[in-house]
Amino acid sequence: QFQRLTMPSASSDELYEMSATFNSMMDLLESNYDKQKQFVSNASHELRTPLTIIESYASLLKRRGMDRPELFAESVEAIHSEAVRMKEMTEQLLMLARHEEQWNLTVEPVDLLEQAQQLAREFDTAYHRRIEIRVDPQLEQQPDLLSVQTDAGKLRQMMFILLDNARKYSVDDITIELSLDHTPRQQGTSGKRQHTAAVTSNRCIKIIDYGIGIPTAELDKVFDRFYRVDEARVRQDTGGSGLGLTLARRIAEALGASIRLESVAGQGTSAILTLPEAPTSMPSFSANSN
Ligand code: ADP
């Protein structure tokens, strides 16, 4: 049990400052403790749901499996998919619990198009879901712009979460789009005549679906741990943990990237992943000298 201690405020400046610091430390500890308690309670609740389903199908099989073989396929299917969900949730929980400093990032050149193509092949094999890849013409002409310095595994995991959401929250026969874009940005001193300027590039990965969309009021909340829009409906339809976007955003922060969502309820969602700027070999900018 957490016991709250307070120090009386004193009149002397030093003592007053010390007591204020101590009290705010206690506030911080208390709020962390509450958050941890909440986290453990949410996690247990989320894990208990698939476990209950597994338990009830297993006991059904035990009681009736012998004389009702038609129950077999349904039960095994349910047990398998709930076990997969639990495994995914446990992995995501473990990653969130281990703070990103301990993630041991391995930074290396990663080809964005290769990553996208590999994920598209996986979605095709695993879910028969088509991912259409589009590449900005400028990126196509300058393949080095398609290469980013990042952790390949973490980037892949983040892209997987966003693609998997696009798959889960849209119907099966509609293609998911993945576009690779970039926005060149000039950086240099203004005013004086400039012959060269640093050119940097923001690389964007946009994942677009034409699915159920997210109401505007929920757009920020979906990044909260365990938050799911319309809990009852999404759980039944998709399984899912409410942890995917939380983890994706944490990974983005660790990689210096950012994720935002644009969505229209009933029409679809775009997840925009912006990777850190990198100097490019774009032709240098020359100001008009006249
Ligand atoms: P999960 O998908 O496992 O529930 P996430 O954290 O990835 O968890 O997403 C949180 C919630 O945000 C989802 O439950 C869903 O309600 C909503 N959501 C996320 N991505 C999309 C999307 N592309 N289209 C519609 N809703 C989405």
Short mmCIF file of C-alpha atoms and ligand atoms in Angstrom, two decimals, residues 165-166 168-169 209 212-214 222 227-229 234 240-246 269, ligand 1:
data_model
loop_
_atom_site.label_atom_id
_atom_site.label_comp_id
_atom_site.label_asym_id
_atom_site.label_seq_id
_atom_site.Cartn_x
_atom_site.Cartn_y
_atom_site.Cartn_z
CA ASN A 165 -4.79 -1.52 -38.88
CA ALA A 166 -5.56 -0.53 -42.48
CA LYS A 168 -8.36 -4.79 -39.97
CA TYR A 169 -10.55 -1.71 -40.30
CA ASP A 209 -7.25 2.71 -46.38
CA ILE A 212 -14.50 2.51 -41.37
CA GLY A 213 -12.45 5.62 -40.49
CA ILE A 214 -12.01 7.22 -37.08
CA VAL A 222 -6.40 6.08 -30.33
CA TYR A 227 -7.94 2.63 -26.25
CA ARG A 228 -10.20 1.26 -28.97
CA VAL A 229 -12.95 3.10 -30.81
CA VAL A 234 -13.85 -3.73 -32.99
CA GLY A 240 -6.69 -6.48 -31.37
CA SER A 241 -5.31 -5.08 -28.21
CA GLY A 242 -5.51 -1.31 -28.34
CA LEU A 243 -1.71 -1.29 -27.95
CA GLY A 244 -0.60 -1.14 -31.59
CA LEU A 245 -0.68 2.61 -32.11
CA THR A 246 0.80 3.26 -28.65
CA THR A 269 -7.88 6.71 -42.78
P1 ADP B 1 -5.95 -2.35 -32.05
O1 ADP B 1 -6.04 -2.18 -33.54
O2 ADP B 1 -5.17 -3.54 -31.64
O3 ADP B 1 -7.28 -2.26 -31.39
P2 ADP B 1 -4.46 0.15 -32.04
O4 ADP B 1 -3.78 0.83 -30.91
O5 ADP B 1 -3.62 -0.19 -33.22
O6 ADP B 1 -5.14 -1.13 -31.42
O7 ADP B 1 -5.64 1.07 -32.53
C1 ADP B 1 -6.51 1.66 -31.57
C2 ADP B 1 -7.90 1.86 -32.16
O8 ADP B 1 -7.87 2.87 -33.17
C3 ADP B 1 -8.46 0.63 -32.86
O9 ADP B 1 -9.07 -0.25 -31.95
C4 ADP B 1 -9.47 1.24 -33.81
O10 ADP B 1 -10.66 1.54 -33.13
C5 ADP B 1 -8.80 2.57 -34.20
N1 ADP B 1 -8.05 2.49 -35.49
C6 ADP B 1 -6.70 2.37 -35.65
N2 ADP B 1 -6.38 2.37 -36.95
C7 ADP B 1 -7.52 2.49 -37.65
C8 ADP B 1 -7.86 2.55 -39.04
N3 ADP B 1 -6.91 2.49 -40.00
N4 ADP B 1 -9.17 2.69 -39.37
C9 ADP B 1 -10.12 2.78 -38.41
N5 ADP B 1 -9.89 2.71 -37.09
C10 ADP B 1 -8.61 2.57 -36.70
#
